[in-house]
Coordinates of C-alpha atoms and ligand atoms in Angstrom, one line a residue:
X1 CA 14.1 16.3 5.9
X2 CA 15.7 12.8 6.6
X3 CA 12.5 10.2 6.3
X4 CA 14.2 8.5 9.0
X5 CA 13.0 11.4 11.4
X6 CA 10.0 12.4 9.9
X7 CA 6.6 12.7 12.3
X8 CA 8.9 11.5 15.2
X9 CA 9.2 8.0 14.4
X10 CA 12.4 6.7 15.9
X11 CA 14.6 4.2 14.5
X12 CA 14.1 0.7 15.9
X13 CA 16.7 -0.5 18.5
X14 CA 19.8 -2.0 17.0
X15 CA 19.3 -5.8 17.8
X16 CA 23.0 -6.4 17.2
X17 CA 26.1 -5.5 15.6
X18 CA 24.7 -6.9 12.0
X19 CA 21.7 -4.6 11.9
X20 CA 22.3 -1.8 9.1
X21 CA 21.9 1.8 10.0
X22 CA 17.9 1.8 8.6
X23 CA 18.6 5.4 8.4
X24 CA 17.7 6.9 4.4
X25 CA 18.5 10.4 2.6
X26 CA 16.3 12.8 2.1
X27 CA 14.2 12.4 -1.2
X28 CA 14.7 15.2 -3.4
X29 CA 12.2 14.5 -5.8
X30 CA 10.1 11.2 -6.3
X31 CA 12.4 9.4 -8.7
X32 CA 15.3 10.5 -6.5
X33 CA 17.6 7.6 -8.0
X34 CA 19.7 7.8 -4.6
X35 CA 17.2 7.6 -2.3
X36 CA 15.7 4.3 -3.9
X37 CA 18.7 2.6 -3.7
X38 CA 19.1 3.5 -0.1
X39 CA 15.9 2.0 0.4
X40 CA 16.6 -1.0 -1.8
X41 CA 20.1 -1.4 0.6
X42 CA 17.7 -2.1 3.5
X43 CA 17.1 -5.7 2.0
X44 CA 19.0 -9.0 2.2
X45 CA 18.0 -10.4 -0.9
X46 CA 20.1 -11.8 -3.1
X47 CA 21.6 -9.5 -5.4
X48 CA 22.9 -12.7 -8.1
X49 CA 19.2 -13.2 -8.6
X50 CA 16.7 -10.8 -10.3
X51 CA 13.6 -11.7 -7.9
X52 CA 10.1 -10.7 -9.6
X53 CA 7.8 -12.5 -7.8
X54 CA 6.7 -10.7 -4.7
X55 CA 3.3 -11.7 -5.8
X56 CA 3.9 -14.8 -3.7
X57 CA 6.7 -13.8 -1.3
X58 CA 8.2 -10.8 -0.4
X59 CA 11.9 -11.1 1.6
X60 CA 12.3 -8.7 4.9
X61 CA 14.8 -5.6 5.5
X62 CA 17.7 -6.9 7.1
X63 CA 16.2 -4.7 10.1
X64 CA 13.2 -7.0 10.7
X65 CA 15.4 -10.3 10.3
X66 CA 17.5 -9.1 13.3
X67 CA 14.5 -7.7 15.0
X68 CA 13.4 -11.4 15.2
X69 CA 16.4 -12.7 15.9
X70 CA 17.1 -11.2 18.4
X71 CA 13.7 -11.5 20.2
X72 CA 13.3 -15.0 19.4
X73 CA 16.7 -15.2 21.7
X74 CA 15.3 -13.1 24.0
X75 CA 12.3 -15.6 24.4
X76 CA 14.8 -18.2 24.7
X77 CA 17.2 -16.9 27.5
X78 CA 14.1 -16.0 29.7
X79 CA 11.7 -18.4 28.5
X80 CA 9.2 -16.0 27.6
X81 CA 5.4 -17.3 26.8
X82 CA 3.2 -15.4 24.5
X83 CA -0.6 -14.9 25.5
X84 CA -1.5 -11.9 24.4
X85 CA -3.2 -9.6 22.4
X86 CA -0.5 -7.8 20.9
X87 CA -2.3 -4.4 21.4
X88 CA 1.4 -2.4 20.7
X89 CA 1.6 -4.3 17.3
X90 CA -2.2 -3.7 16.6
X91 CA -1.6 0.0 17.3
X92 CA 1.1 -0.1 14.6
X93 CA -0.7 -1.5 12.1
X94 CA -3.3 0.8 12.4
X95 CA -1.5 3.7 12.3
X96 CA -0.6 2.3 8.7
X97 CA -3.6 0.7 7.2
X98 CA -6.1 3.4 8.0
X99 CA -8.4 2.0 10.6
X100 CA -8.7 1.7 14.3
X101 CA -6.7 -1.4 16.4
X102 CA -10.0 -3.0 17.7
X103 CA -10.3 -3.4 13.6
X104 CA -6.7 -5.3 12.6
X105 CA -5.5 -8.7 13.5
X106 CA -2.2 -10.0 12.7
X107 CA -3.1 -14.0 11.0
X108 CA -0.9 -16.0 9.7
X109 CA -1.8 -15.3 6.0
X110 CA -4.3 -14.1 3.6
X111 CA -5.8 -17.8 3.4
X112 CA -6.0 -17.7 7.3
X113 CA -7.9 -14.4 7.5
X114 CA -10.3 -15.1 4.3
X115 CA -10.9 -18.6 6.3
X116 CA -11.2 -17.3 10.0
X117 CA -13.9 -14.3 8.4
X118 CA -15.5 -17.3 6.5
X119 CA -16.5 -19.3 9.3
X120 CA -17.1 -16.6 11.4
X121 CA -20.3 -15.2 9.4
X122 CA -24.0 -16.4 10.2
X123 CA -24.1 -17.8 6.7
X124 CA -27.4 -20.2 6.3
X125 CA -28.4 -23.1 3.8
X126 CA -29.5 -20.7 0.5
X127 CA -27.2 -17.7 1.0
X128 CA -25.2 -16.9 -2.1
X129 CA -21.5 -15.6 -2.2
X130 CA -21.3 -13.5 -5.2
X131 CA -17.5 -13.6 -6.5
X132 CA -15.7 -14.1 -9.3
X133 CA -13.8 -16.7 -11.4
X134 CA -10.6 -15.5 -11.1
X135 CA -10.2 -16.6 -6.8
X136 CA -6.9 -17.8 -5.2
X137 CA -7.7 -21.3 -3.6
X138 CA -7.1 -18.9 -0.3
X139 CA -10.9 -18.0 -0.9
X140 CA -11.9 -20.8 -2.9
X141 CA -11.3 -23.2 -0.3
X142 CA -13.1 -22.0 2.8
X143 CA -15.6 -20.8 0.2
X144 CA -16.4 -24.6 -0.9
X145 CA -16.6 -25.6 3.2
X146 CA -19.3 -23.1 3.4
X147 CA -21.5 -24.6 0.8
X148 CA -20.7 -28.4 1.0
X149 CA -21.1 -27.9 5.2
X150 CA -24.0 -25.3 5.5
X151 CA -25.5 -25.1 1.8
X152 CA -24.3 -21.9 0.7
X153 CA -24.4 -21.4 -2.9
X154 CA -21.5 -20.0 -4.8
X155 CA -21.9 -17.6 -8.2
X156 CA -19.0 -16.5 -10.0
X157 CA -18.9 -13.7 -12.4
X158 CA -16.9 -13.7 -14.8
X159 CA -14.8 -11.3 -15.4
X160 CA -12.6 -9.7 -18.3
X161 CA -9.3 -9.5 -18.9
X162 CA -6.7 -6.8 -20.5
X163 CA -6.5 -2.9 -21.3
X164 CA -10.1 -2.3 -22.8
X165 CA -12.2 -2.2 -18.9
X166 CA -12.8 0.3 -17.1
X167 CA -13.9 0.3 -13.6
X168 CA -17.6 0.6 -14.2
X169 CA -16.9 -2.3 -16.2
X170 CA -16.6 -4.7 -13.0
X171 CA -19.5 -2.8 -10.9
X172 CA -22.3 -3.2 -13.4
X173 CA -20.7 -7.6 -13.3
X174 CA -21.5 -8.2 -10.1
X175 CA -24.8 -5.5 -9.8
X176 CA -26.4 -7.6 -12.6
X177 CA -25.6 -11.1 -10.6
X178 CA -26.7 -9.9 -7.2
X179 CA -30.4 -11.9 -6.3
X180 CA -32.3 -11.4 -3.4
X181 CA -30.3 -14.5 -1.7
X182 CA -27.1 -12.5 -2.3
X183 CA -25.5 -11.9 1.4
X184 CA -21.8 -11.6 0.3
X185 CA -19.8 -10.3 -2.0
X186 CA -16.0 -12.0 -2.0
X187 CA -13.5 -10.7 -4.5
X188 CA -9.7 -10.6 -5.3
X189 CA -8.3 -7.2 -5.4
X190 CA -6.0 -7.3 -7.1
X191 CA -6.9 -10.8 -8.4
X192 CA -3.5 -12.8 -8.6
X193 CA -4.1 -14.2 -12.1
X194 CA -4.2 -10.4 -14.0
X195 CA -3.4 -8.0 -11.5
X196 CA -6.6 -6.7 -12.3
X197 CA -7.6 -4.5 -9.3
X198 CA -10.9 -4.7 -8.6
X199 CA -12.5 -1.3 -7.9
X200 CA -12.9 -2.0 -4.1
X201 CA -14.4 1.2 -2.8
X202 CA -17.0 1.2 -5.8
X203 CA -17.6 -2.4 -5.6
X204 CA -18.2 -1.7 -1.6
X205 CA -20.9 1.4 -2.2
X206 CA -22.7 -1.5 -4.4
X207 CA -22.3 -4.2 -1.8
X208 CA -24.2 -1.3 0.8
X209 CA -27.1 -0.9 -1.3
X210 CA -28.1 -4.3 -1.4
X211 CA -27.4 -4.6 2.3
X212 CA -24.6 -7.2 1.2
X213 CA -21.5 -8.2 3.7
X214 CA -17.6 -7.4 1.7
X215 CA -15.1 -9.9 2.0
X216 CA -11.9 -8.6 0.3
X217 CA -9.5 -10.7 -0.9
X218 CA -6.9 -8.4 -0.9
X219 CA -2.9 -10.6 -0.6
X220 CA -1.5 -8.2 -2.0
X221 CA -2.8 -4.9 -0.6
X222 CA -0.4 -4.7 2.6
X223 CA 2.8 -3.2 1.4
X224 CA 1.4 -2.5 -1.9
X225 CA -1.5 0.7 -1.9
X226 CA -1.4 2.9 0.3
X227 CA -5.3 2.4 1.3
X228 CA -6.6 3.8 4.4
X229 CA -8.8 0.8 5.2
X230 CA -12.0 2.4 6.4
X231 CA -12.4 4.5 3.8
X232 CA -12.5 1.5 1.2
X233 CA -16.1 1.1 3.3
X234 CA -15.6 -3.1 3.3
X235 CA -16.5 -4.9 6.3
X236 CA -13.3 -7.5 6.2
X237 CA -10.1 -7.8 3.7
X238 CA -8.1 -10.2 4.4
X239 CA -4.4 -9.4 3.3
X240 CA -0.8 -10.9 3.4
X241 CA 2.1 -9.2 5.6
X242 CA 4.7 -11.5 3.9
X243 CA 4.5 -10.2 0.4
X244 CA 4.1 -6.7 -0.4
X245 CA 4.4 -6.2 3.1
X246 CA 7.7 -7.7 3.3
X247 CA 7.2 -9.1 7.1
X248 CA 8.1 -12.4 8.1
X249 CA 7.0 -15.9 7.1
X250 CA 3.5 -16.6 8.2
X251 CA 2.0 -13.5 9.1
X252 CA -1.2 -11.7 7.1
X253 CA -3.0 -8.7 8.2
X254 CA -7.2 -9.0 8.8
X255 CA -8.7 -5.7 8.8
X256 CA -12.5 -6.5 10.1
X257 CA -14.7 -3.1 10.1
X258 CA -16.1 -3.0 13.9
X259 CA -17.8 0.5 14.4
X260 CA -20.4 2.2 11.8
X261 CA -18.5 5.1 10.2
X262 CA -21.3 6.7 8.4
X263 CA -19.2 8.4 5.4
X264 CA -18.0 5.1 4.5
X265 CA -20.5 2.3 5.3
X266 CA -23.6 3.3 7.2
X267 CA -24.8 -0.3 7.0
X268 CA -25.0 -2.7 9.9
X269 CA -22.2 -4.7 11.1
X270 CA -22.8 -8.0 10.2
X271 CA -23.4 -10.8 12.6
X272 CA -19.5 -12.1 12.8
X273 CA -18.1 -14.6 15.3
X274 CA -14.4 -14.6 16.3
X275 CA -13.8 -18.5 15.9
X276 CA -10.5 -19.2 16.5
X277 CA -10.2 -17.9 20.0
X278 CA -9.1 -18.3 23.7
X279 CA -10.4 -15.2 24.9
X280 CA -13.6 -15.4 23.8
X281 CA -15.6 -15.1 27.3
X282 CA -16.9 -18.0 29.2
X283 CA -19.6 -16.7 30.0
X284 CA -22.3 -14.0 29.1
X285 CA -21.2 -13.7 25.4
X286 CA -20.0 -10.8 23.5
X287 CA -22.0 -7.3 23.6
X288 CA -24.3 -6.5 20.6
X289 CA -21.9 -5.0 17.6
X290 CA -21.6 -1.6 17.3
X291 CA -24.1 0.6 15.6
X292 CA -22.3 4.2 16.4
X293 CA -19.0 5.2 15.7
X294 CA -17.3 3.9 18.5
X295 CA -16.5 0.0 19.1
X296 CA -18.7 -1.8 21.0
X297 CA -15.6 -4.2 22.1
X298 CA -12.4 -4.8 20.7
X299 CA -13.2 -7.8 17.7
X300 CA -9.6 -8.2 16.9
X301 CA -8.7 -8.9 20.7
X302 CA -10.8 -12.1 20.4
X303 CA -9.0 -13.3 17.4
X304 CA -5.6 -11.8 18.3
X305 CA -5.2 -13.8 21.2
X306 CA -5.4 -17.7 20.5
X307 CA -2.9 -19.6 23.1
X308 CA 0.5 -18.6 22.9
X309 CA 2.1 -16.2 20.0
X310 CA 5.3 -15.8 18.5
X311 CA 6.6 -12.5 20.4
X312 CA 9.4 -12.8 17.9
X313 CA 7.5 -12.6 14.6
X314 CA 5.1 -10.2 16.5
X315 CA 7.8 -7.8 16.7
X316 CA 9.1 -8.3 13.3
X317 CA 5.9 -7.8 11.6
X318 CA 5.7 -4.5 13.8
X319 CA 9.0 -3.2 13.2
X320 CA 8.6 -4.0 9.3
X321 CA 5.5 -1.4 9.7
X322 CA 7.1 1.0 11.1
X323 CA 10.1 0.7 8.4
X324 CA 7.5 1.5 6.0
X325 CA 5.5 4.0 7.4
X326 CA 9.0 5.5 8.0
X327 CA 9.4 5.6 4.2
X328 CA 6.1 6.9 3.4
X329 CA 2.9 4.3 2.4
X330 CA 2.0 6.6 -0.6
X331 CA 5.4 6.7 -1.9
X332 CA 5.8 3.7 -1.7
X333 CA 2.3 3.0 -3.8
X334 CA 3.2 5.5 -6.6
X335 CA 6.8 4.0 -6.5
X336 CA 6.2 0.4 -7.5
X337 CA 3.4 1.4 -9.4
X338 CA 5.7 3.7 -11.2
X339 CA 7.8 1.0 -11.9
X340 CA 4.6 -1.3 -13.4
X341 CA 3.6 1.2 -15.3
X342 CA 7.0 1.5 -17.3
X343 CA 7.1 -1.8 -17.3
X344 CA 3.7 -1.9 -19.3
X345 CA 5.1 1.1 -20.9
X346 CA 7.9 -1.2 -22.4
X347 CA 5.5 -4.6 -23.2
X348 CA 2.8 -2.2 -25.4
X349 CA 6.3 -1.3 -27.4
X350 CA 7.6 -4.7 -27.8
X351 CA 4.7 -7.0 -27.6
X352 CA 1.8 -4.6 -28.2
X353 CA -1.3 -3.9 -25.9
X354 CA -3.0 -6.6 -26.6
X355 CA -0.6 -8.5 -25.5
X356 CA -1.4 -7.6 -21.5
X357 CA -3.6 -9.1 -19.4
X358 CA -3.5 -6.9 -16.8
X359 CA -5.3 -3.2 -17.1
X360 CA -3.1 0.1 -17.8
X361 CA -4.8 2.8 -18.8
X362 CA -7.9 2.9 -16.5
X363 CA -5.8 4.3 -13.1
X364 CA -8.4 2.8 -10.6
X365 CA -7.9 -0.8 -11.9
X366 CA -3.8 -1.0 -11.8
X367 CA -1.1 -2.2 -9.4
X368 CA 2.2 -3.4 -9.2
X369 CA 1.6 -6.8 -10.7
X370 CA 1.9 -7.4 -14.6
X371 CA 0.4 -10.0 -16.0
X372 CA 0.8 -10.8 -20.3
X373 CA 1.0 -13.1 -23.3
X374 CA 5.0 -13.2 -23.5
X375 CA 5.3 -15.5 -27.0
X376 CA 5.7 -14.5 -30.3
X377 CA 3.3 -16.7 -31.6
X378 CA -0.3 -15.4 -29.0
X379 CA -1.3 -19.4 -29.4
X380 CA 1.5 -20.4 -27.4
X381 CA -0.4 -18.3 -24.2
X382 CA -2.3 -21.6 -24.3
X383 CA 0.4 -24.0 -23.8
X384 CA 1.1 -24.4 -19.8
X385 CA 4.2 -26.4 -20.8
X386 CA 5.9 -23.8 -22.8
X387 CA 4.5 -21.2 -20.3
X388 CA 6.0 -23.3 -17.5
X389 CA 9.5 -23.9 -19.8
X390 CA 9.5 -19.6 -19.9
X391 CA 9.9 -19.3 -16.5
X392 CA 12.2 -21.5 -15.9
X393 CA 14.7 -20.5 -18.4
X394 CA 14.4 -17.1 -17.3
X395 CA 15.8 -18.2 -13.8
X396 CA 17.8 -20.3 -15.6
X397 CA 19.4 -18.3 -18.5
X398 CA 18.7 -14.9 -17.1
X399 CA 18.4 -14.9 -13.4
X400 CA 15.3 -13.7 -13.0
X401 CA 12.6 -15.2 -11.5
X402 CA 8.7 -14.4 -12.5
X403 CA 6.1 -17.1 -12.1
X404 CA 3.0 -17.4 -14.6
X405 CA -0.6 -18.4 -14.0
X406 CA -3.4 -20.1 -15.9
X407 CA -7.2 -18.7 -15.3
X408 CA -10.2 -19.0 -17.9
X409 CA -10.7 -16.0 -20.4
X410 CA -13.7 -15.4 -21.6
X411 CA -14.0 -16.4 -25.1
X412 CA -11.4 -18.6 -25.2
X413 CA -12.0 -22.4 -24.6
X414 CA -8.9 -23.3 -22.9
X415 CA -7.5 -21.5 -20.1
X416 CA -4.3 -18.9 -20.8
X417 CA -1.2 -19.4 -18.8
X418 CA 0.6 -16.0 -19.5
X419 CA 3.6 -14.5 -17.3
X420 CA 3.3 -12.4 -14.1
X421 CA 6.3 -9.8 -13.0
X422 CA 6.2 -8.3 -9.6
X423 CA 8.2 -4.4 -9.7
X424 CA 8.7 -3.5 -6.0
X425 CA 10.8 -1.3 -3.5
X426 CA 14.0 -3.3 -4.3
X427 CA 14.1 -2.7 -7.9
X428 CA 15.2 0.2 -10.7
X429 CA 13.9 0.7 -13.6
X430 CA 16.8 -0.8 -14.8
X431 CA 15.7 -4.1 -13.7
X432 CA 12.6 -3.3 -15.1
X433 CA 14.3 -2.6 -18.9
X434 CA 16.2 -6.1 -17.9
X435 CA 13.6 -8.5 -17.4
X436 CA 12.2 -6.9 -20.9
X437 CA 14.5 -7.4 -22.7
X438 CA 15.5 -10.7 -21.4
X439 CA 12.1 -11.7 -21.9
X440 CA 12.0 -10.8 -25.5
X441 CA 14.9 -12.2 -26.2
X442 CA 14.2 -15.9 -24.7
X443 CA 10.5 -15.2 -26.8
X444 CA 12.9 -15.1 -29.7
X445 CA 14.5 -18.1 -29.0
X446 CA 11.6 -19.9 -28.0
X447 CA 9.4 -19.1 -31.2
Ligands
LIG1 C1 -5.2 -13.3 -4.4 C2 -4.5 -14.2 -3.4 N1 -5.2 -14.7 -2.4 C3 -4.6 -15.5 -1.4 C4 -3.3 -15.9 -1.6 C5 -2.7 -16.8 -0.5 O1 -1.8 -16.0 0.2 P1 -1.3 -16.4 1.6 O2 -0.1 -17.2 1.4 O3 -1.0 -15.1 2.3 O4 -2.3 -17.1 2.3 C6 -2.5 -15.5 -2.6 C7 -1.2 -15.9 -2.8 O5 -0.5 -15.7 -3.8 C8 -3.1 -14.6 -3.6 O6 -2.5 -14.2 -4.7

């Protein structure tokens, strides 16, 4: 059956003569070589370039780019305002991330969402976030408000890098940090420095019996897994719609968990204030949260709706939804983490195991970022300027473009500064084989 058509979802409008036919052929089995590049003709990217680094941006089907085009024209011609609360996109997003609309707000980024849930909780002088040492600044930042404005402490665990973890690894971490001033639990998942992903569903169950609040870091879910957000049982995860997700510049997706689903989180909602708001009533207040099944009010209303939004990148992160949900969520997941894993596949053969830094064998803990040591000599992982100098001469030399980071490893007295390759929808395991062997061969060079 033509994915296209499948469960009724219509192609979007034509915005204009330049939009492609976003139609694809039918998958005949899930490596179906012809069907992937169908999928990979939906994007504009450029085709000179090797791109691996959706970890920070994705780039849109050529689809979405008209789809905002043409209603950022539309908005011109007949001066269109935006106050809303973008219920129709909320209903998409939904559909796709496994939770309710009342539960989903489109930000403007995962540092947006991790900053507007942030402020938004009753967090007093003495409470402790639990989280880790491996945090993008996107947490970091709003984390250090929290303590240098109400007193909030901070802990960090610690956590491990490479192959040899497990998932129970990472829950018995944070179990033997919580104290009884723990009220949150903030992680990465998957942390940007390893691509480590953090068990989120176990790590949740954990957070529930201490009566803890979840605040997931989780950039790079949207796009990425195929999670059906209630069932991870977190009360907020805070994601990006630009990278994985492939939507347009400046938009993230906020799931906030706003009814009590018993099978997943029986706990309490936690006292949660929609900050950044112009709906936010007058008068009178908001209704007590939920404590059944049903909503007591529509959360992501309040923070949807703040002065006037872009109906244009509305739309566009919308239709980019719907171009993935037209593909399939879980094919995508086991597609680019298909791709990862041969990637990994290819580094144990060349570099060896130990060379990775990101998880491969333990299923729960992987995802379509690769992080590892690329130098021949492991003592070069230390030095940022080489690290820095690999990169660029594989966008240089090569035409491929990774980025690296540098985090602390435990152990080790200076901090490692390994590559990171990104394997998504619009590359082949042929580009996968390439950046490998370009990679070992610039190692060569640079030994
Ligand atoms: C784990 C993590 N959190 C937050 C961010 C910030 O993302 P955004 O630009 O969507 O705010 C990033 C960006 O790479 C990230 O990797």
């Amino acid at each position: 059956m033509a994915v296209a058509g499948a469960g009724g979802v219509g192609l979007a409008p034509r915005a204009h003569a330049a939009a492609p036919a976003a139609s694809l052929p039918a998958l005949s089995s899930p490596a179906d070589r012809n069907y992937w590049r169908a999928v990979q003709r939906l994007f504009m990217l450029d085709k000179k370039v090797l791109f691996m680094n959706v970890g920070t941006v994705g780039s849109p089907p050529e689809e979405v780019v008209a789809t905002v085009d043409r209603v950022h024209r539309e908005v011109a011609i007949g001066a269109k305002s935006g106050y809303s609360d973008f219920a129709d996109v909320r209903a998409v997003l939904a559909g796709g991330y496994g939770c309710d609309p009342d539960e989903v707000v489109v930000t403007h980024n995962t540092s947006d969402g991790m900053s507007k849930v942030l402020a938004g909780l009753g967090l007093r002088e003495g409470d402790e976030i639990l989280t880790t040492n491996h945090e993008h600044a996107g947490g970091n930042a709003p984390m250090a408000m929290a303590r240098d404005r109400y007193g909030v402490v901070i802990k960090r665990v610690e956590v491990p890098v490479g192959n040899d973890q497990r998932a129970e690894d990472y829950v018995a971490l944070f179990r033997a940090a919580i104290t009884s001033r723990t009220k949150v639990m903030l992680f990465s998942a998957p942390t940007y420095k390893t691509g480590t992903m953090l068990p989120i569903a176990m790590l949740a169950k954990l957070a529930q019996e201490h009566g803890l609040t979840t605040l997931v870091d989780g950039a790079h879910i949207p796009g990425m897994m195929a999670y059906n957000f209630h069932e991870l049982g977190v009360d907020f995860l805070a994601g990006s719609a630009a990278k994985w997700q492939c939507g347009p510049g400046g938009t993230g997706v906020l799931y906030i968990r706003n009814k009590v689903l018993s099978q997943y989180n029986p706990n309490p909602l936690p006292e949660f204030w929609p900050m950044i708001s112009s709906s936010y009533p007058a008068e009178g207040g908001l209704p007590p949260r939920s404590s059944g099944s049903k909503e007591s009010y529509d959360i992501a209303k309040y923070l949807q709706s703040v002065g006037n939004g872009s109906i244009a990148v509305m739309a566009g992160v919308k239709n980019v939804c719907e171009v993935w949900d037209r593909i399939g969520r879980g094919r995508i997941q086991d597609y680019v983490l298909g791709l990862s894993s041969h990637l990994k596949d290819l580094i144990v053969e060349r570099w060896g195991v130990q060379s990775l830094y990101s998880p491969k064998d333990d299923p729960r803990l992987v995802c379509a970022l690769t992080s590892f040591n690329p130098f021949r000599d492991v003592n070069d992982v230390l030095d940022a300027k080489k690290s820095a100098a690999f990169v660029a001469r594989l966008k240089d030399e090569y035409g491929i473009v990774i980025r690296n980071s540098n985090f602390p490893v435990i152990g080790s007295s200076a901090e490692h500064v390994p590559v990171r390759v990104s394997t998504h929808l619009f590359h082949q395991s042929e580009d996968v084989d390439r950046v490998v062997d370009a990679m070992w061969e610039l190692s060569g060079k640079m030994a």
